[in-house]
Every structure is written in structure tokens, then in C-alpha cells.
Amino acid sequence: MSNARSLPADAPSAATGDRLRITEIFYSLQGESLTSGCPTVFIRLTGCPLRCGYCDTGYAFQGGEWMGQAEILERVVGHRPRYVTVTGGEPLAQRNCLALLRALCDAGYTVSLETSGALAVDAVDPRVVKVMDLKTPGSGEAEKNRYENLDALGHNDQIKFVICDRADYEWARELIARHRLSEVCELLFSPSHGRQDPTQLAEWILEDRLPVRLQLQLHKQLWGNARAR
Ligand code: SF4
């Protein structure tokens, strides 16, 4: 079982060895990205340096428990998954995340990383599918975007925009054109839950013939805001 301790929740950098601070590990259907609908094990790491206005995982900012890499892998294998997603919080805020991603790939899983785009992704194992946000102005965290990360993305990766309103949509549209992002990788548009009407967003995408994929959060349609779903 876990070696949970009452260490400060905001101290993931205090990890020693290969330990990581983990909020939860659970098995569900992938709700976003190109593997939406596929049974997946999620490893949610604790802590995030950002505070997006629409964040629905604030419970992962603090708390969690320390786990060694072997224990994490043991928890994963019990679900016999094909897909494993490392998420947060911001997983890359913990330095041992890189070794965990490598170990999951070595174990034969198809691994994806959900990351805010605010931290460097160039050291992530190339076998990992990076699903990287570009934070829109509506998130309140757009100034944290690390645009150098675009050079580290390949055709297997995905860029996600959470659209809060028309201004966000136009911002994303302009960014896609300026950086020719459709030539880099798949582009995902998610309407911010309760702020952007999905049908309206779909109409805008069609009007502009944008080379993006509209995604609705499948897990929220199935289970609402329930945790570990
Ligand atoms: S980066 Fe993700 S986890 Fe962090 S505040 Fe933003 S939405 Fe929440």
C-alpha cells in the first residue's frame, strides 16, 4: 500500500528517489483527445503552478500522497490497460514525472501526458503523446504559455485550446494561422464548460473551415463532475 505521509502538499520538489506526489489513480474512459472513449488508467499528480479560471481539478492542487514508481506501476498493471494518461494538476511540476513516463512506455503502455504548456516538454520521452494546452486569454493564464514548446511537438502530439468566448476563439484562430499549427499536430478545441456554448463553437469552426477537432468532455456527459471518472 502507499507510503502516505503528512508532508507539505505544496512541496512536490521535496521528492526523493523516484517518488511522486499522487492525488489519485483510477480507471475510466478517456474523456478528451484523440483516444476519447477508450478505457484508460489515469495517474493524477498533485500540484499545479497555474490557476486557470475554469479549472475543475482544484482538489489536485494540494494533498495527495507520496508513492514510489514501483507502487504506481503496480497500481496501473492491476487494471490491465492499453492506455495510460499522466495528468494533474501539472504533472511536469514534479521532476520525477519524466522517469515515470519513461517507465510506463518501457512497460508497453500507450502513454499520454496532459500538460498546461507552461513548463518545458522537450525532455519528455518521445514515445509519449503530449496533449499540450495553449492557454487562451479566458483562462487568465495565457501569459504562462511557453511557446518554445511548439518546437518540441511532433505529429503524434496534440494541442488543446479551451475556448471560453468569441475572443478566445479569435485568439486561437490567429495563433493557429501565425504558427501554422495545423502542420505541427492535431488541434483540439474544447468549449469551456458553462461559459462557451458548444453548438456556437461548432458553427464558428465550420464557418471558418478551421483545421481543428471539436471535443466535448465525454466523462462530464457520462458522469457529471464526479471525481475519478
Ligand atoms: S493548468 Fe490544468 S490543473 Fe492547472 S489550474 Fe489550469 S486547468 Fe487547473
PDB file of C-alpha atoms and ligand atoms in Angstrom:
ATOM      1  CA  MET A   1       0.000   0.000   0.000  1.00  0.00           C
ATOM      2  CA  SER A   2       1.005   3.621  -0.205  1.00  0.00           C
ATOM      3  CA  ASN A   3       3.572   5.289   1.980  1.00  0.00           C
ATOM      4  CA  ALA A   4       1.415   8.360   2.592  1.00  0.00           C
ATOM      5  CA  ARG A   5       2.976  10.946   4.869  1.00  0.00           C
ATOM      6  CA  SER A   6       1.915  14.297   6.171  1.00  0.00           C
ATOM      7  CA  LEU A   7       4.488  16.250   4.127  1.00  0.00           C
ATOM      8  CA  PRO A   8       3.608  19.742   2.920  1.00  0.00           C
ATOM      9  CA  ALA A   9       1.244  19.385  -0.014  1.00  0.00           C
ATOM     10  CA  ASP A  10       2.917  22.207  -1.896  1.00  0.00           C
ATOM     11  CA  ALA A  11       6.304  20.550  -1.808  1.00  0.00           C
ATOM     12  CA  PRO A  12       6.473  18.116  -4.736  1.00  0.00           C
ATOM     13  CA  SER A  13      10.067  19.191  -5.268  1.00  0.00           C
ATOM     14  CA  ALA A  14      10.804  17.582  -1.903  1.00  0.00           C
ATOM     15  CA  ALA A  15      10.506  14.160  -3.580  1.00  0.00           C
ATOM     16  CA  THR A  16      13.436  11.857  -3.076  1.00  0.00           C
ATOM     17  CA  GLY A  17      14.359   8.824  -5.163  1.00  0.00           C
ATOM     18  CA  ASP A  18      11.636   8.132  -7.685  1.00  0.00           C
ATOM     19  CA  ARG A  19       8.684   9.169  -5.531  1.00  0.00           C
ATOM     20  CA  LEU A  20       5.854  11.311  -6.784  1.00  0.00           C
ATOM     21  CA  ARG A  21       3.009  13.016  -5.033  1.00  0.00           C
ATOM     22  CA  ILE A  22      -0.190  11.423  -6.355  1.00  0.00           C
ATOM     23  CA  THR A  23      -3.750  12.687  -5.989  1.00  0.00           C
ATOM     24  CA  GLU A  24      -5.452   9.639  -7.495  1.00  0.00           C
ATOM     25  CA  ILE A  25      -5.033   6.681  -9.833  1.00  0.00           C
ATOM     26  CA  PHE A  26      -8.206   5.459 -11.489  1.00  0.00           C
ATOM     27  CA  TYR A  27      -9.603   3.590 -14.462  1.00  0.00           C
ATOM     28  CA  SER A  28     -12.194   5.255 -16.676  1.00  0.00           C
ATOM     29  CA  LEU A  29     -12.965   6.208 -20.259  1.00  0.00           C
ATOM     30  CA  GLN A  30     -10.758   8.859 -21.781  1.00  0.00           C
ATOM     31  CA  GLY A  31     -12.923  11.972 -21.991  1.00  0.00           C
ATOM     32  CA  GLU A  32     -10.773  14.087 -24.300  1.00  0.00           C
ATOM     33  CA  SER A  33      -8.093  13.888 -27.001  1.00  0.00           C
ATOM     34  CA  LEU A  34      -7.852  11.519 -29.953  1.00  0.00           C
ATOM     35  CA  THR A  35      -8.371   8.448 -27.758  1.00  0.00           C
ATOM     36  CA  SER A  36     -11.644   9.785 -26.349  1.00  0.00           C
ATOM     37  CA  GLY A  37     -13.871   6.876 -25.361  1.00  0.00           C
ATOM     38  CA  CYS A  38     -11.007   4.413 -24.821  1.00  0.00           C
ATOM     39  CA  PRO A  39     -10.615   2.704 -21.432  1.00  0.00           C
ATOM     40  CA  THR A  40      -7.611   4.334 -19.780  1.00  0.00           C
ATOM     41  CA  VAL A  41      -5.784   4.420 -16.472  1.00  0.00           C
ATOM     42  CA  PHE A  42      -5.304   7.968 -15.216  1.00  0.00           C
ATOM     43  CA  ILE A  43      -2.461   8.914 -12.892  1.00  0.00           C
ATOM     44  CA  ARG A  44      -3.211  12.349 -11.446  1.00  0.00           C
ATOM     45  CA  LEU A  45      -0.162  14.068  -9.999  1.00  0.00           C
ATOM     46  CA  THR A  46      -0.582  16.624  -7.231  1.00  0.00           C
ATOM     47  CA  GLY A  47       0.254  20.307  -7.629  1.00  0.00           C
ATOM     48  CA  CYS A  48      -0.021  22.984 -10.314  1.00  0.00           C
ATOM     49  CA  PRO A  49       1.667  26.385 -10.602  1.00  0.00           C
ATOM     50  CA  LEU A  50      -1.250  27.773 -12.633  1.00  0.00           C
ATOM     51  CA  ARG A  51      -4.729  28.869 -11.579  1.00  0.00           C
ATOM     52  CA  CYS A  52      -6.953  28.771 -14.666  1.00  0.00           C
ATOM     53  CA  GLY A  53     -10.364  30.328 -14.056  1.00  0.00           C
ATOM     54  CA  TYR A  54     -12.198  27.249 -15.367  1.00  0.00           C
ATOM     55  CA  CYS A  55     -10.085  24.636 -13.570  1.00  0.00           C
ATOM     56  CA  ASP A  56     -12.155  21.636 -12.455  1.00  0.00           C
ATOM     57  CA  THR A  57      -9.328  19.791 -10.696  1.00  0.00           C
ATOM     58  CA  GLY A  58      -8.546  22.251  -7.921  1.00  0.00           C
ATOM     59  CA  TYR A  59      -8.621  19.327  -5.500  1.00  0.00           C
ATOM     60  CA  ALA A  60      -5.301  18.259  -7.042  1.00  0.00           C
ATOM     61  CA  PHE A  61      -3.519  21.480  -6.068  1.00  0.00           C
ATOM     62  CA  GLN A  62      -2.729  20.115  -2.607  1.00  0.00           C
ATOM     63  CA  GLY A  63      -2.838  16.916  -0.638  1.00  0.00           C
ATOM     64  CA  GLY A  64      -2.149  13.611  -2.312  1.00  0.00           C
ATOM     65  CA  GLU A  65       0.297  11.029  -1.087  1.00  0.00           C
ATOM     66  CA  TRP A  66       3.843  10.078  -1.899  1.00  0.00           C
ATOM     67  CA  MET A  67       4.217   6.907  -3.939  1.00  0.00           C
ATOM     68  CA  GLY A  68       7.302   5.239  -5.357  1.00  0.00           C
ATOM     69  CA  GLN A  69       7.445   4.377  -9.027  1.00  0.00           C
ATOM     70  CA  ALA A  70       7.112   0.638  -8.373  1.00  0.00           C
ATOM     71  CA  GLU A  71       3.914   1.150  -6.418  1.00  0.00           C
ATOM     72  CA  ILE A  72       2.454   3.349  -9.136  1.00  0.00           C
ATOM     73  CA  LEU A  73       3.254   0.741 -11.789  1.00  0.00           C
ATOM     74  CA  GLU A  74       1.697  -1.945  -9.639  1.00  0.00           C
ATOM     75  CA  ARG A  75      -1.499   0.060  -9.331  1.00  0.00           C
ATOM     76  CA  VAL A  76      -1.595   0.563 -13.093  1.00  0.00           C
ATOM     77  CA  VAL A  77      -0.981  -3.042 -14.086  1.00  0.00           C
ATOM     78  CA  GLY A  78      -3.890  -4.162 -11.928  1.00  0.00           C
ATOM     79  CA  HIS A  79      -6.254  -2.546 -14.428  1.00  0.00           C
ATOM     80  CA  ARG A  80      -4.623  -4.273 -17.435  1.00  0.00           C
ATOM     81  CA  PRO A  81      -4.944  -1.132 -19.588  1.00  0.00           C
ATOM     82  CA  ARG A  82      -3.678  -0.348 -23.058  1.00  0.00           C
ATOM     83  CA  TYR A  83      -3.768   3.403 -22.491  1.00  0.00           C
ATOM     84  CA  VAL A  84      -2.277   5.312 -19.564  1.00  0.00           C
ATOM     85  CA  THR A  85      -2.642   9.075 -19.146  1.00  0.00           C
ATOM     86  CA  VAL A  86      -0.485  11.079 -16.767  1.00  0.00           C
ATOM     87  CA  THR A  87      -2.353  14.213 -15.776  1.00  0.00           C
ATOM     88  CA  GLY A  88      -2.719  16.737 -12.975  1.00  0.00           C
ATOM     89  CA  GLY A  89      -2.536  19.394 -11.784  1.00  0.00           C
ATOM     90  CA  GLU A  90       0.567  19.959 -13.861  1.00  0.00           C
ATOM     91  CA  PRO A  91       2.475  16.677 -13.935  1.00  0.00           C
ATOM     92  CA  LEU A  92       5.739  18.238 -15.111  1.00  0.00           C
ATOM     93  CA  ALA A  93       5.912  20.329 -11.940  1.00  0.00           C
ATOM     94  CA  GLN A  94       7.309  17.183 -10.297  1.00  0.00           C
ATOM     95  CA  ARG A  95      10.751  16.313 -11.604  1.00  0.00           C
ATOM     96  CA  ASN A  96      10.244  12.553 -11.210  1.00  0.00           C
ATOM     97  CA  CYS A  97       7.400  12.695 -13.724  1.00  0.00           C
ATOM     98  CA  LEU A  98       9.855  12.263 -16.607  1.00  0.00           C
ATOM     99  CA  ALA A  99      11.153   8.964 -15.191  1.00  0.00           C
ATOM    100  CA  LEU A 100       7.602   7.736 -14.593  1.00  0.00           C
ATOM    101  CA  LEU A 101       6.654   8.468 -18.208  1.00  0.00           C
ATOM    102  CA  ARG A 102       9.717   6.541 -19.385  1.00  0.00           C
ATOM    103  CA  ALA A 103       8.906   3.580 -17.156  1.00  0.00           C
ATOM    104  CA  LEU A 104       5.296   3.452 -18.382  1.00  0.00           C
ATOM    105  CA  CYS A 105       6.496   3.403 -22.004  1.00  0.00           C
ATOM    106  CA  ASP A 106       9.043   0.698 -21.175  1.00  0.00           C
ATOM    107  CA  ALA A 107       6.205  -1.349 -19.685  1.00  0.00           C
ATOM    108  CA  GLY A 108       4.489  -1.317 -23.078  1.00  0.00           C
ATOM    109  CA  TYR A 109       1.583   1.058 -22.463  1.00  0.00           C
ATOM    110  CA  THR A 110       0.422   3.720 -24.900  1.00  0.00           C
ATOM    111  CA  VAL A 111       1.165   6.743 -22.752  1.00  0.00           C
ATOM    112  CA  SER A 112      -0.104  10.297 -22.970  1.00  0.00           C
ATOM    113  CA  LEU A 113       0.756  13.348 -20.918  1.00  0.00           C
ATOM    114  CA  GLU A 114      -1.718  16.166 -20.276  1.00  0.00           C
ATOM    115  CA  THR A 115       0.243  19.337 -19.660  1.00  0.00           C
ATOM    116  CA  SER A 116      -0.546  23.024 -19.335  1.00  0.00           C
ATOM    117  CA  GLY A 117       2.062  24.215 -21.818  1.00  0.00           C
ATOM    118  CA  ALA A 118       3.681  26.376 -19.154  1.00  0.00           C
ATOM    119  CA  LEU A 119       6.631  24.053 -18.458  1.00  0.00           C
ATOM    120  CA  ALA A 120       9.270  22.658 -20.803  1.00  0.00           C
ATOM    121  CA  VAL A 121       8.243  19.470 -22.622  1.00  0.00           C
ATOM    122  CA  ASP A 122      11.463  18.842 -24.559  1.00  0.00           C
ATOM    123  CA  ALA A 123      12.761  16.220 -22.102  1.00  0.00           C
ATOM    124  CA  VAL A 124       9.584  14.125 -22.261  1.00  0.00           C
ATOM    125  CA  ASP A 125      10.184  10.639 -23.683  1.00  0.00           C
ATOM    126  CA  PRO A 126       9.431  10.816 -27.430  1.00  0.00           C
ATOM    127  CA  ARG A 127       7.171   7.752 -27.158  1.00  0.00           C
ATOM    128  CA  VAL A 128       4.743   9.777 -25.029  1.00  0.00           C
ATOM    129  CA  VAL A 129       1.840  11.534 -26.761  1.00  0.00           C
ATOM    130  CA  LYS A 130       1.925  15.092 -25.463  1.00  0.00           C
ATOM    131  CA  VAL A 131      -1.510  16.688 -25.151  1.00  0.00           C
ATOM    132  CA  MET A 132      -0.461  20.257 -24.520  1.00  0.00           C
ATOM    133  CA  ASP A 133      -2.663  23.225 -23.734  1.00  0.00           C
ATOM    134  CA  LEU A 134      -2.124  26.640 -25.199  1.00  0.00           C
ATOM    135  CA  LYS A 135      -3.834  28.750 -22.566  1.00  0.00           C
ATOM    136  CA  THR A 136      -6.346  31.199 -24.001  1.00  0.00           C
ATOM    137  CA  PRO A 137      -6.874  34.700 -22.561  1.00  0.00           C
ATOM    138  CA  GLY A 138     -10.125  33.480 -20.973  1.00  0.00           C
ATOM    139  CA  SER A 139      -8.151  31.084 -18.775  1.00  0.00           C
ATOM    140  CA  GLY A 140      -6.450  34.019 -17.054  1.00  0.00           C
ATOM    141  CA  GLU A 141      -3.086  32.261 -17.552  1.00  0.00           C
ATOM    142  CA  ALA A 142      -2.209  32.976 -21.191  1.00  0.00           C
ATOM    143  CA  GLU A 143       0.977  34.783 -20.221  1.00  0.00           C
ATOM    144  CA  LYS A 144       2.339  31.457 -18.923  1.00  0.00           C
ATOM    145  CA  ASN A 145       2.348  29.846 -22.375  1.00  0.00           C
ATOM    146  CA  ARG A 146       5.830  28.616 -23.192  1.00  0.00           C
ATOM    147  CA  TYR A 147       5.883  28.977 -26.958  1.00  0.00           C
ATOM    148  CA  GLU A 148       9.311  27.308 -27.258  1.00  0.00           C
ATOM    149  CA  ASN A 149       7.390  24.104 -26.551  1.00  0.00           C
ATOM    150  CA  LEU A 150       5.952  24.216 -30.068  1.00  0.00           C
ATOM    151  CA  ASP A 151       9.394  23.184 -31.383  1.00  0.00           C
ATOM    152  CA  ALA A 152       9.243  20.025 -29.253  1.00  0.00           C
ATOM    153  CA  LEU A 153       5.906  18.793 -30.639  1.00  0.00           C
ATOM    154  CA  GLY A 154       5.585  16.172 -33.363  1.00  0.00           C
ATOM    155  CA  HIS A 155       2.830  14.694 -35.497  1.00  0.00           C
ATOM    156  CA  ASN A 156       1.748  12.327 -32.728  1.00  0.00           C
ATOM    157  CA  ASP A 157       1.134  15.148 -30.279  1.00  0.00           C
ATOM    158  CA  GLN A 158      -1.959  17.305 -29.774  1.00  0.00           C
ATOM    159  CA  ILE A 159      -2.529  20.950 -28.861  1.00  0.00           C
ATOM    160  CA  LYS A 160      -5.647  21.793 -26.884  1.00  0.00           C
ATOM    161  CA  PHE A 161      -7.402  25.156 -26.662  1.00  0.00           C
ATOM    162  CA  VAL A 162     -10.127  25.654 -24.060  1.00  0.00           C
ATOM    163  CA  ILE A 163     -12.412  28.283 -25.587  1.00  0.00           C
ATOM    164  CA  CYS A 164     -14.273  30.499 -23.106  1.00  0.00           C
ATOM    165  CA  ASP A 165     -15.797  33.023 -25.524  1.00  0.00           C
ATOM    166  CA  ARG A 166     -15.579  34.554 -29.003  1.00  0.00           C
ATOM    167  CA  ALA A 167     -12.432  36.484 -28.073  1.00  0.00           C
ATOM    168  CA  ASP A 168     -10.703  33.211 -27.159  1.00  0.00           C
ATOM    169  CA  TYR A 169     -11.850  31.671 -30.429  1.00  0.00           C
ATOM    170  CA  GLU A 170     -10.410  34.525 -32.488  1.00  0.00           C
ATOM    171  CA  TRP A 171      -7.181  34.459 -30.454  1.00  0.00           C
ATOM    172  CA  ALA A 172      -6.767  30.738 -31.129  1.00  0.00           C
ATOM    173  CA  ARG A 173      -7.641  31.108 -34.794  1.00  0.00           C
ATOM    174  CA  GLU A 174      -4.982  33.785 -35.205  1.00  0.00           C
ATOM    175  CA  LEU A 175      -2.359  31.743 -33.336  1.00  0.00           C
ATOM    176  CA  ILE A 176      -3.049  28.673 -35.486  1.00  0.00           C
ATOM    177  CA  ALA A 177      -2.545  30.721 -38.647  1.00  0.00           C
ATOM    178  CA  ARG A 178       0.549  32.565 -37.386  1.00  0.00           C
ATOM    179  CA  HIS A 179       2.395  29.427 -36.261  1.00  0.00           C
ATOM    180  CA  ARG A 180       0.868  27.139 -38.950  1.00  0.00           C
ATOM    181  CA  LEU A 181      -0.079  24.835 -36.122  1.00  0.00           C
ATOM    182  CA  SER A 182      -2.163  22.518 -38.285  1.00  0.00           C
ATOM    183  CA  GLU A 183       1.132  21.414 -39.881  1.00  0.00           C
ATOM    184  CA  VAL A 184       2.561  20.620 -36.438  1.00  0.00           C
ATOM    185  CA  CYS A 185      -0.019  18.253 -34.945  1.00  0.00           C
ATOM    186  CA  GLU A 186      -3.714  17.675 -34.197  1.00  0.00           C
ATOM    187  CA  LEU A 187      -5.566  20.690 -32.809  1.00  0.00           C
ATOM    188  CA  LEU A 188      -8.366  20.289 -30.276  1.00  0.00           C
ATOM    189  CA  PHE A 189     -10.983  22.891 -29.366  1.00  0.00           C
ATOM    190  CA  SER A 190     -12.889  22.368 -26.115  1.00  0.00           C
ATOM    191  CA  PRO A 191     -15.743  24.700 -25.132  1.00  0.00           C
ATOM    192  CA  SER A 192     -15.255  25.863 -21.553  1.00  0.00           C
ATOM    193  CA  HIS A 193     -17.974  24.141 -19.536  1.00  0.00           C
ATOM    194  CA  GLY A 194     -20.790  26.589 -18.708  1.00  0.00           C
ATOM    195  CA  ARG A 195     -19.069  29.505 -20.468  1.00  0.00           C
ATOM    196  CA  GLN A 196     -18.990  28.662 -24.167  1.00  0.00           C
ATOM    197  CA  ASP A 197     -21.962  27.143 -25.972  1.00  0.00           C
ATOM    198  CA  PRO A 198     -20.668  24.059 -27.848  1.00  0.00           C
ATOM    199  CA  THR A 199     -23.061  24.458 -30.779  1.00  0.00           C
ATOM    200  CA  GLN A 200     -21.985  28.045 -31.308  1.00  0.00           C
ATOM    201  CA  LEU A 201     -18.350  26.955 -31.276  1.00  0.00           C
ATOM    202  CA  ALA A 202     -19.127  24.246 -33.824  1.00  0.00           C
ATOM    203  CA  GLU A 203     -20.734  26.870 -36.098  1.00  0.00           C
ATOM    204  CA  TRP A 204     -17.693  29.145 -35.880  1.00  0.00           C
ATOM    205  CA  ILE A 205     -15.344  26.264 -36.739  1.00  0.00           C
ATOM    206  CA  LEU A 206     -17.427  25.354 -39.786  1.00  0.00           C
ATOM    207  CA  GLU A 207     -17.803  28.972 -40.948  1.00  0.00           C
ATOM    208  CA  ASP A 208     -14.030  29.471 -40.874  1.00  0.00           C
ATOM    209  CA  ARG A 209     -13.185  25.954 -42.097  1.00  0.00           C
ATOM    210  CA  LEU A 210     -10.723  25.717 -39.225  1.00  0.00           C
ATOM    211  CA  PRO A 211      -8.497  22.610 -39.279  1.00  0.00           C
ATOM    212  CA  VAL A 212      -9.393  21.662 -35.717  1.00  0.00           C
ATOM    213  CA  ARG A 213     -11.327  18.955 -33.919  1.00  0.00           C
ATOM    214  CA  LEU A 214     -14.182  19.953 -31.621  1.00  0.00           C
ATOM    215  CA  GLN A 215     -14.189  17.840 -28.485  1.00  0.00           C
ATOM    216  CA  LEU A 216     -16.761  17.667 -25.743  1.00  0.00           C
ATOM    217  CA  GLN A 217     -15.731  16.248 -22.408  1.00  0.00           C
ATOM    218  CA  LEU A 218     -17.164  12.752 -22.642  1.00  0.00           C
ATOM    219  CA  HIS A 219     -16.638  11.972 -18.953  1.00  0.00           C
ATOM    220  CA  LYS A 220     -18.746  15.003 -17.972  1.00  0.00           C
ATOM    221  CA  GLN A 221     -21.582  13.878 -20.238  1.00  0.00           C
ATOM    222  CA  LEU A 222     -21.451  10.419 -18.679  1.00  0.00           C
ATOM    223  CA  TRP A 223     -20.747  11.209 -15.023  1.00  0.00           C
ATOM    224  CA  GLY A 224     -21.034  14.994 -14.491  1.00  0.00           C
ATOM    225  CA  ASN A 225     -18.363  16.375 -12.217  1.00  0.00           C
ATOM    226  CA  ALA A 226     -17.813  13.139 -10.300  1.00  0.00           C
ATOM    227  CA  ARG A 227     -14.214  12.565  -9.255  1.00  0.00           C
ATOM    228  CA  ALA A 228     -12.150   9.644 -10.539  1.00  0.00           C
ATOM    229  CA  ARG A 229     -14.312   9.485 -13.663  1.00  0.00           C
TER     230      ARG A 229
HETATM  231  S1  SF4 B   1      -3.185  24.005 -15.733  1.00  0.00           S
HETATM  232 FE1  SF4 B   1      -4.831  22.498 -15.517  1.00  0.00          FE
HETATM  233  S2  SF4 B   1      -4.750  21.834 -13.374  1.00  0.00           S
HETATM  234 FE2  SF4 B   1      -3.559  23.722 -13.512  1.00  0.00          FE
HETATM  235  S3  SF4 B   1      -5.019  25.347 -12.974  1.00  0.00           S
HETATM  236 FE3  SF4 B   1      -5.023  25.149 -15.219  1.00  0.00          FE
HETATM  237  S4  SF4 B   1      -6.715  23.727 -15.672  1.00  0.00           S
HETATM  238 FE4  SF4 B   1      -6.214  23.515 -13.467  1.00  0.00          FE
END
